[in-house]
Amino acid sequence: MRIVIKIGTSTLTYPTGLLNLRHVDKLIRVIADLKNEGHEIVIVSSGAIALGAGKLGIRRPKDLPGRQACAAVGQCELMYVYDKLFGQYNHTVSQVLMTYEDVDQPVRRQNAVNTLETLIRMGVIPIVNENDTVSTEEVSIGDNDTLSAIVGRLVKADLLFLLSDIDGLYDQPPKDHPQAHLIPVVHAITPQIEQMAGGSGSDRGTGGMVTKLSAAKIALESGFAMSLINGDRPESMYQVLKGDPVGTLFIQEGKDLR
Ligand code: GLU
């Protein structure tokens, strides 16, 4: 299977902006193992801004140039960690930084596809992030949930794993409603489903569920599945691939993962 794995800042770092080594070690071991099993892997990783701020010993800046500077510092740190940890398992990684124009303009999009396909064919793991250092707010993809679904569409993925700090999609925000139920499977992003995420266009605190549903929409429209699971338990990826109900699986009606 061709699998895109989106790793969020909350999975990679502590609120201090420093690496959560316990999570990262476990996660990379599982991903390296999935690759050994024969799956093709593309990673979309956040964390540049947080790691940069952590390394500089400052809070996440409120101004754009400040965040761009942090991303420039943190992206090095991010790739250093991936290179080192995947290297332990003999896997080669590559850095792919993309901007909105790279996915919007046909020629540049084709260029990006050619590079990604070549890297995958070479057995390399592409690690994609938005090129935050040069992307301004007006012309940016904006969030890596959406970027990961776009990358999934570019490489014609079979499955996108969104590793988050939430166990899946709940019928109401679990923080305020302890009786909330996890929705195991979603076949279409209906207004009712959007309601569960806090309503479309809103970013009310359900763990950024709105951008996760945008990603799911792109996945369903493009014909690949998306699995939303908790990044604290990367072994869940094995279970999802076996067909066990873990997290929320967004998949077209009548399709299954194999
Ligand atoms: N590109 C940002 C970073 O690496 C993260 C964007 C996101 O988390 O959605 O810090």
mmCIF file of C-alpha atoms and ligand atoms in Angstrom:
data_model
loop_
_atom_site.group_PDB
_atom_site.id
_atom_site.type_symbol
_atom_site.label_atom_id
_atom_site.label_comp_id
_atom_site.label_asym_id
_atom_site.label_seq_id
_atom_site.Cartn_x
_atom_site.Cartn_y
_atom_site.Cartn_z
ATOM 1 C CA MET A 1 0.000 0.000 0.000
ATOM 2 C CA ARG A 2 1.050 3.568 -0.558
ATOM 3 C CA ILE A 3 0.564 5.334 2.778
ATOM 4 C CA VAL A 4 0.842 9.022 3.679
ATOM 5 C CA ILE A 5 1.379 9.630 7.397
ATOM 6 C CA LYS A 6 0.713 13.086 8.833
ATOM 7 C CA ILE A 7 2.496 13.768 12.099
ATOM 8 C CA GLY A 8 1.303 16.766 14.084
ATOM 9 C CA THR A 9 3.261 19.122 16.320
ATOM 10 C CA SER A 10 1.508 17.768 19.440
ATOM 11 C CA THR A 11 2.750 14.244 18.669
ATOM 12 C CA LEU A 12 6.340 15.386 18.137
ATOM 13 C CA THR A 13 6.864 17.970 20.848
ATOM 14 C CA TYR A 14 6.063 18.845 24.437
ATOM 15 C CA PRO A 15 4.404 22.207 25.152
ATOM 16 C CA THR A 16 7.972 23.408 25.905
ATOM 17 C CA GLY A 17 8.744 23.095 22.191
ATOM 18 C CA LEU A 18 11.295 20.383 22.892
ATOM 19 C CA LEU A 19 11.090 16.923 21.345
ATOM 20 C CA ASN A 20 8.901 14.273 22.920
ATOM 21 C CA LEU A 21 11.534 11.590 22.461
ATOM 22 C CA ARG A 22 9.339 8.825 23.870
ATOM 23 C CA HIS A 23 6.668 9.433 21.213
ATOM 24 C CA VAL A 24 9.106 10.071 18.402
ATOM 25 C CA ASP A 25 11.140 6.900 19.041
ATOM 26 C CA LYS A 26 8.053 4.689 19.074
ATOM 27 C CA LEU A 27 6.553 6.354 16.064
ATOM 28 C CA ILE A 28 9.612 6.070 13.874
ATOM 29 C CA ARG A 29 10.094 2.424 14.796
ATOM 30 C CA VAL A 30 6.536 1.614 13.672
ATOM 31 C CA ILE A 31 6.872 3.596 10.430
ATOM 32 C CA ALA A 32 10.240 1.983 9.650
ATOM 33 C CA ASP A 33 8.637 -1.412 10.279
ATOM 34 C CA LEU A 34 5.687 -0.646 7.966
ATOM 35 C CA LYS A 35 8.203 0.235 5.278
ATOM 36 C CA ASN A 36 10.104 -3.007 5.905
ATOM 37 C CA GLU A 37 6.808 -4.842 5.474
ATOM 38 C CA GLY A 38 6.664 -3.467 1.932
ATOM 39 C CA HIS A 39 4.462 -0.394 2.221
ATOM 40 C CA GLU A 40 5.486 2.803 0.436
ATOM 41 C CA ILE A 41 5.631 5.655 2.923
ATOM 42 C CA VAL A 42 5.372 9.429 2.559
ATOM 43 C CA ILE A 43 5.444 11.549 5.721
ATOM 44 C CA VAL A 44 3.939 14.994 6.131
ATOM 45 C CA SER A 45 5.440 16.465 9.271
ATOM 46 C CA SER A 46 4.634 19.595 11.226
ATOM 47 C CA GLY A 47 6.721 20.780 14.119
ATOM 48 C CA ALA A 48 9.159 23.178 12.447
ATOM 49 C CA ILE A 49 7.843 26.316 14.134
ATOM 50 C CA ALA A 50 7.489 24.703 17.572
ATOM 51 C CA LEU A 51 10.921 23.060 17.456
ATOM 52 C CA GLY A 52 12.521 26.285 16.231
ATOM 53 C CA ALA A 53 10.962 28.287 19.056
ATOM 54 C CA GLY A 54 12.009 25.561 21.513
ATOM 55 C CA LYS A 55 15.580 25.627 20.256
ATOM 56 C CA LEU A 56 15.731 29.420 20.415
ATOM 57 C CA GLY A 57 14.241 29.330 23.907
ATOM 58 C CA ILE A 58 11.354 31.644 22.988
ATOM 59 C CA ARG A 59 7.556 31.336 22.876
ATOM 60 C CA ARG A 60 5.893 30.772 19.503
ATOM 61 C CA PRO A 61 6.065 34.283 17.967
ATOM 62 C CA LYS A 62 2.827 36.074 17.132
ATOM 63 C CA ASP A 63 4.287 37.857 14.097
ATOM 64 C CA LEU A 64 4.760 36.190 10.727
ATOM 65 C CA PRO A 65 8.502 36.926 10.216
ATOM 66 C CA GLY A 66 9.107 35.581 13.723
ATOM 67 C CA ARG A 67 7.317 32.331 12.926
ATOM 68 C CA GLN A 68 9.106 32.111 9.572
ATOM 69 C CA ALA A 69 12.449 32.504 11.334
ATOM 70 C CA CYS A 70 11.482 29.800 13.855
ATOM 71 C CA ALA A 71 10.455 27.483 11.005
ATOM 72 C CA ALA A 72 13.852 28.037 9.345
ATOM 73 C CA VAL A 73 15.620 26.949 12.549
ATOM 74 C CA GLY A 74 13.172 24.172 13.432
ATOM 75 C CA GLN A 75 13.038 22.557 9.988
ATOM 76 C CA CYS A 76 16.764 21.705 10.312
ATOM 77 C CA GLU A 77 16.180 20.186 13.717
ATOM 78 C CA LEU A 78 13.195 18.234 12.403
ATOM 79 C CA MET A 79 15.126 16.719 9.507
ATOM 80 C CA TYR A 80 18.134 16.022 11.703
ATOM 81 C CA VAL A 81 15.941 13.965 14.032
ATOM 82 C CA TYR A 82 14.182 12.079 11.226
ATOM 83 C CA ASP A 83 17.470 11.403 9.435
ATOM 84 C CA LYS A 84 19.111 10.129 12.592
ATOM 85 C CA LEU A 85 16.235 7.941 13.796
ATOM 86 C CA PHE A 86 15.274 6.459 10.420
ATOM 87 C CA GLY A 87 18.997 5.941 9.806
ATOM 88 C CA GLN A 88 19.034 3.526 12.754
ATOM 89 C CA TYR A 89 16.721 1.302 10.706
ATOM 90 C CA ASN A 90 18.642 1.840 7.475
ATOM 91 C CA HIS A 91 16.037 4.031 5.834
ATOM 92 C CA THR A 92 16.882 7.136 3.827
ATOM 93 C CA VAL A 93 14.782 10.246 4.227
ATOM 94 C CA SER A 94 14.442 13.352 2.068
ATOM 95 C CA GLN A 95 13.158 16.843 2.711
ATOM 96 C CA VAL A 96 10.388 18.136 0.433
ATOM 97 C CA LEU A 97 9.209 21.682 1.186
ATOM 98 C CA MET A 98 6.138 22.813 -0.714
ATOM 99 C CA THR A 99 4.299 26.077 -1.228
ATOM 100 C CA TYR A 100 0.749 26.791 -2.365
ATOM 101 C CA GLU A 101 2.005 27.521 -5.903
ATOM 102 C CA ASP A 102 3.545 24.048 -6.107
ATOM 103 C CA VAL A 103 0.146 22.429 -5.789
ATOM 104 C CA ASP A 104 -1.838 25.144 -7.572
ATOM 105 C CA GLN A 105 0.090 25.606 -10.824
ATOM 106 C CA PRO A 106 -0.076 22.582 -13.148
ATOM 107 C CA VAL A 107 3.577 22.654 -14.263
ATOM 108 C CA ARG A 108 4.916 23.020 -10.752
ATOM 109 C CA ARG A 109 2.463 20.392 -9.497
ATOM 110 C CA GLN A 110 3.689 17.935 -12.116
ATOM 111 C CA ASN A 111 7.253 18.711 -11.075
ATOM 112 C CA ALA A 112 6.425 17.934 -7.456
ATOM 113 C CA VAL A 113 4.721 14.680 -8.480
ATOM 114 C CA ASN A 114 7.734 13.638 -10.573
ATOM 115 C CA THR A 115 10.105 14.233 -7.667
ATOM 116 C CA LEU A 116 7.916 12.449 -5.131
ATOM 117 C CA GLU A 117 7.424 9.466 -7.451
ATOM 118 C CA THR A 118 11.162 9.256 -8.105
ATOM 119 C CA LEU A 119 11.977 9.354 -4.390
ATOM 120 C CA ILE A 120 9.418 6.631 -3.661
ATOM 121 C CA ARG A 121 10.803 4.508 -6.493
ATOM 122 C CA MET A 122 14.296 4.939 -5.022
ATOM 123 C CA GLY A 123 13.008 3.581 -1.729
ATOM 124 C CA VAL A 124 13.448 6.923 0.009
ATOM 125 C CA ILE A 125 10.922 8.306 2.514
ATOM 126 C CA PRO A 126 9.875 11.822 1.438
ATOM 127 C CA ILE A 127 9.221 14.063 4.453
ATOM 128 C CA VAL A 128 7.010 16.928 3.354
ATOM 129 C CA ASN A 129 6.238 20.202 5.100
ATOM 130 C CA GLU A 130 4.979 23.541 3.904
ATOM 131 C CA ASN A 131 7.852 25.914 3.124
ATOM 132 C CA ASP A 132 6.856 28.144 6.016
ATOM 133 C CA THR A 133 9.925 30.327 5.720
ATOM 134 C CA VAL A 134 8.725 31.744 2.395
ATOM 135 C CA SER A 135 4.960 31.103 2.556
ATOM 136 C CA THR A 136 2.965 34.103 3.705
ATOM 137 C CA GLU A 137 -0.479 33.785 5.248
ATOM 138 C CA GLU A 138 -2.359 35.068 2.184
ATOM 139 C CA VAL A 139 -0.844 32.468 -0.117
ATOM 140 C CA SER A 140 -0.283 29.383 1.936
ATOM 141 C CA ILE A 141 -1.870 25.968 2.243
ATOM 142 C CA GLY A 142 -2.072 26.907 5.900
ATOM 143 C CA ASP A 143 -2.308 23.633 7.763
ATOM 144 C CA ASN A 144 -0.703 20.258 7.394
ATOM 145 C CA ASP A 145 -3.962 18.282 7.658
ATOM 146 C CA THR A 146 -4.950 19.775 4.312
ATOM 147 C CA LEU A 147 -1.392 19.519 2.958
ATOM 148 C CA SER A 148 -1.282 15.807 3.802
ATOM 149 C CA ALA A 149 -4.517 15.155 1.893
ATOM 150 C CA ILE A 150 -3.183 17.160 -1.073
ATOM 151 C CA VAL A 151 0.014 15.094 -0.981
ATOM 152 C CA GLY A 152 -2.140 11.941 -0.805
ATOM 153 C CA ARG A 153 -3.916 13.063 -3.961
ATOM 154 C CA LEU A 154 -0.624 13.935 -5.707
ATOM 155 C CA VAL A 155 0.943 10.527 -5.068
ATOM 156 C CA LYS A 156 -2.338 8.605 -5.510
ATOM 157 C CA ALA A 157 -2.131 7.195 -1.995
ATOM 158 C CA ASP A 158 -4.219 4.266 -0.805
ATOM 159 C CA LEU A 159 -4.424 5.542 2.740
ATOM 160 C CA LEU A 160 -3.711 8.664 4.785
ATOM 161 C CA PHE A 161 -3.017 8.325 8.498
ATOM 162 C CA LEU A 162 -3.676 11.527 10.427
ATOM 163 C CA LEU A 163 -1.887 11.173 13.738
ATOM 164 C CA SER A 164 -3.477 13.586 16.141
ATOM 165 C CA ASP A 165 -3.872 14.289 19.853
ATOM 166 C CA ILE A 166 -7.450 12.994 19.741
ATOM 167 C CA ASP A 167 -8.625 9.364 19.412
ATOM 168 C CA GLY A 168 -10.888 10.051 16.420
ATOM 169 C CA LEU A 169 -14.085 11.903 15.521
ATOM 170 C CA TYR A 170 -16.613 12.150 18.372
ATOM 171 C CA ASP A 171 -20.298 12.977 18.112
ATOM 172 C CA GLN A 172 -19.626 15.913 20.454
ATOM 173 C CA PRO A 173 -16.423 17.505 21.820
ATOM 174 C CA PRO A 174 -15.126 14.909 24.324
ATOM 175 C CA LYS A 175 -13.435 17.529 26.500
ATOM 176 C CA ASP A 176 -16.791 19.037 27.506
ATOM 177 C CA HIS A 177 -18.901 15.879 27.111
ATOM 178 C CA PRO A 178 -17.487 12.774 28.835
ATOM 179 C CA GLN A 179 -20.349 10.701 27.394
ATOM 180 C CA ALA A 180 -19.298 11.547 23.804
ATOM 181 C CA HIS A 181 -19.145 8.592 21.403
ATOM 182 C CA LEU A 182 -16.375 7.883 18.957
ATOM 183 C CA ILE A 183 -17.593 7.476 15.365
ATOM 184 C CA PRO A 184 -15.732 4.428 13.955
ATOM 185 C CA VAL A 185 -16.509 4.844 10.232
ATOM 186 C CA VAL A 186 -17.560 7.799 8.079
ATOM 187 C CA HIS A 187 -18.515 7.409 4.411
ATOM 188 C CA ALA A 188 -19.301 11.037 3.551
ATOM 189 C CA ILE A 189 -18.781 14.475 5.074
ATOM 190 C CA THR A 190 -22.438 15.391 5.609
ATOM 191 C CA PRO A 191 -23.664 18.551 7.382
ATOM 192 C CA GLN A 192 -24.349 16.305 10.396
ATOM 193 C CA ILE A 193 -20.714 15.181 10.474
ATOM 194 C CA GLU A 194 -19.563 18.796 10.097
ATOM 195 C CA GLN A 195 -21.758 19.688 13.041
ATOM 196 C CA MET A 196 -19.848 17.149 15.144
ATOM 197 C CA ALA A 197 -16.619 18.954 14.314
ATOM 198 C CA GLY A 198 -17.998 22.186 15.674
ATOM 199 C CA GLY A 199 -19.686 23.317 12.457
ATOM 200 C CA SER A 200 -17.976 23.999 9.163
ATOM 201 C CA GLY A 201 -15.748 27.051 9.040
ATOM 202 C CA SER A 202 -15.454 27.269 12.814
ATOM 203 C CA ASP A 203 -12.342 26.329 14.719
ATOM 204 C CA ARG A 204 -13.977 25.845 18.093
ATOM 205 C CA GLY A 205 -11.823 23.686 20.303
ATOM 206 C CA THR A 206 -12.346 20.101 19.201
ATOM 207 C CA GLY A 207 -8.684 19.510 18.487
ATOM 208 C CA GLY A 208 -8.719 21.261 15.120
ATOM 209 C CA MET A 209 -11.344 18.840 13.817
ATOM 210 C CA VAL A 210 -12.435 21.220 11.074
ATOM 211 C CA THR A 211 -9.175 20.925 9.127
ATOM 212 C CA LYS A 212 -9.265 17.144 9.680
ATOM 213 C CA LEU A 213 -12.651 16.986 8.002
ATOM 214 C CA SER A 214 -11.352 19.124 5.103
ATOM 215 C CA ALA A 215 -8.582 16.563 4.707
ATOM 216 C CA ALA A 216 -11.129 13.714 4.860
ATOM 217 C CA LYS A 217 -13.201 15.439 2.181
ATOM 218 C CA ILE A 218 -10.213 15.618 -0.172
ATOM 219 C CA ALA A 219 -9.403 11.959 0.574
ATOM 220 C CA LEU A 220 -12.955 10.733 -0.081
ATOM 221 C CA GLU A 221 -13.273 12.809 -3.274
ATOM 222 C CA SER A 222 -9.908 11.519 -4.514
ATOM 223 C CA GLY A 223 -10.800 7.898 -3.737
ATOM 224 C CA PHE A 224 -8.442 7.078 -0.870
ATOM 225 C CA ALA A 225 -9.175 6.344 2.759
ATOM 226 C CA MET A 226 -8.167 8.408 5.767
ATOM 227 C CA SER A 227 -7.655 7.072 9.254
ATOM 228 C CA LEU A 228 -7.741 9.502 12.164
ATOM 229 C CA ILE A 229 -5.949 8.027 15.171
ATOM 230 C CA ASN A 230 -4.133 9.160 18.285
ATOM 231 C CA GLY A 231 -0.422 9.789 17.661
ATOM 232 C CA ASP A 232 0.331 8.651 21.236
ATOM 233 C CA ARG A 233 -0.276 5.077 20.105
ATOM 234 C CA PRO A 234 1.427 4.629 16.741
ATOM 235 C CA GLU A 235 0.944 0.828 16.964
ATOM 236 C CA SER A 236 -2.705 1.591 16.122
ATOM 237 C CA MET A 237 -1.527 1.804 12.515
ATOM 238 C CA TYR A 238 -0.958 -1.983 12.504
ATOM 239 C CA GLN A 239 -4.488 -2.525 13.783
ATOM 240 C CA VAL A 240 -6.066 -0.211 11.208
ATOM 241 C CA LEU A 241 -4.189 -2.012 8.421
ATOM 242 C CA LYS A 242 -5.503 -5.340 9.768
ATOM 243 C CA GLY A 243 -9.039 -3.950 9.579
ATOM 244 C CA ASP A 244 -9.589 -3.509 13.317
ATOM 245 C CA PRO A 245 -11.813 -0.592 14.325
ATOM 246 C CA VAL A 246 -9.404 1.941 15.854
ATOM 247 C CA GLY A 247 -9.972 5.701 15.631
ATOM 248 C CA THR A 248 -12.189 6.927 12.825
ATOM 249 C CA LEU A 249 -11.880 5.542 9.310
ATOM 250 C CA PHE A 250 -13.110 7.782 6.496
ATOM 251 C CA ILE A 251 -13.702 5.526 3.524
ATOM 252 C CA GLN A 252 -15.988 5.500 0.497
ATOM 253 C CA GLU A 253 -19.137 3.406 0.899
ATOM 254 C CA GLY A 254 -18.634 -0.149 -0.335
ATOM 255 C CA LYS A 255 -14.824 0.074 -0.298
ATOM 256 C CA ASP A 256 -12.470 -1.605 2.096
ATOM 257 C CA LEU A 257 -8.804 -1.008 2.831
ATOM 258 C CA ARG A 258 -7.381 -3.964 0.961
HETATM 259 N N1 GLU B 1 4.107 23.849 8.857
HETATM 260 C C1 GLU B 1 3.926 24.094 10.271
HETATM 261 C C2 GLU B 1 5.186 23.675 11.051
HETATM 262 O O1 GLU B 1 5.946 22.868 10.582
HETATM 263 C C3 GLU B 1 2.755 23.336 10.849
HETATM 264 C C4 GLU B 1 1.419 23.536 10.230
HETATM 265 C C5 GLU B 1 0.380 22.644 10.907
HETATM 266 O O2 GLU B 1 0.665 22.073 11.962
HETATM 267 O O3 GLU B 1 -0.721 22.459 10.391
HETATM 268 O O4 GLU B 1 5.375 24.133 12.158
#
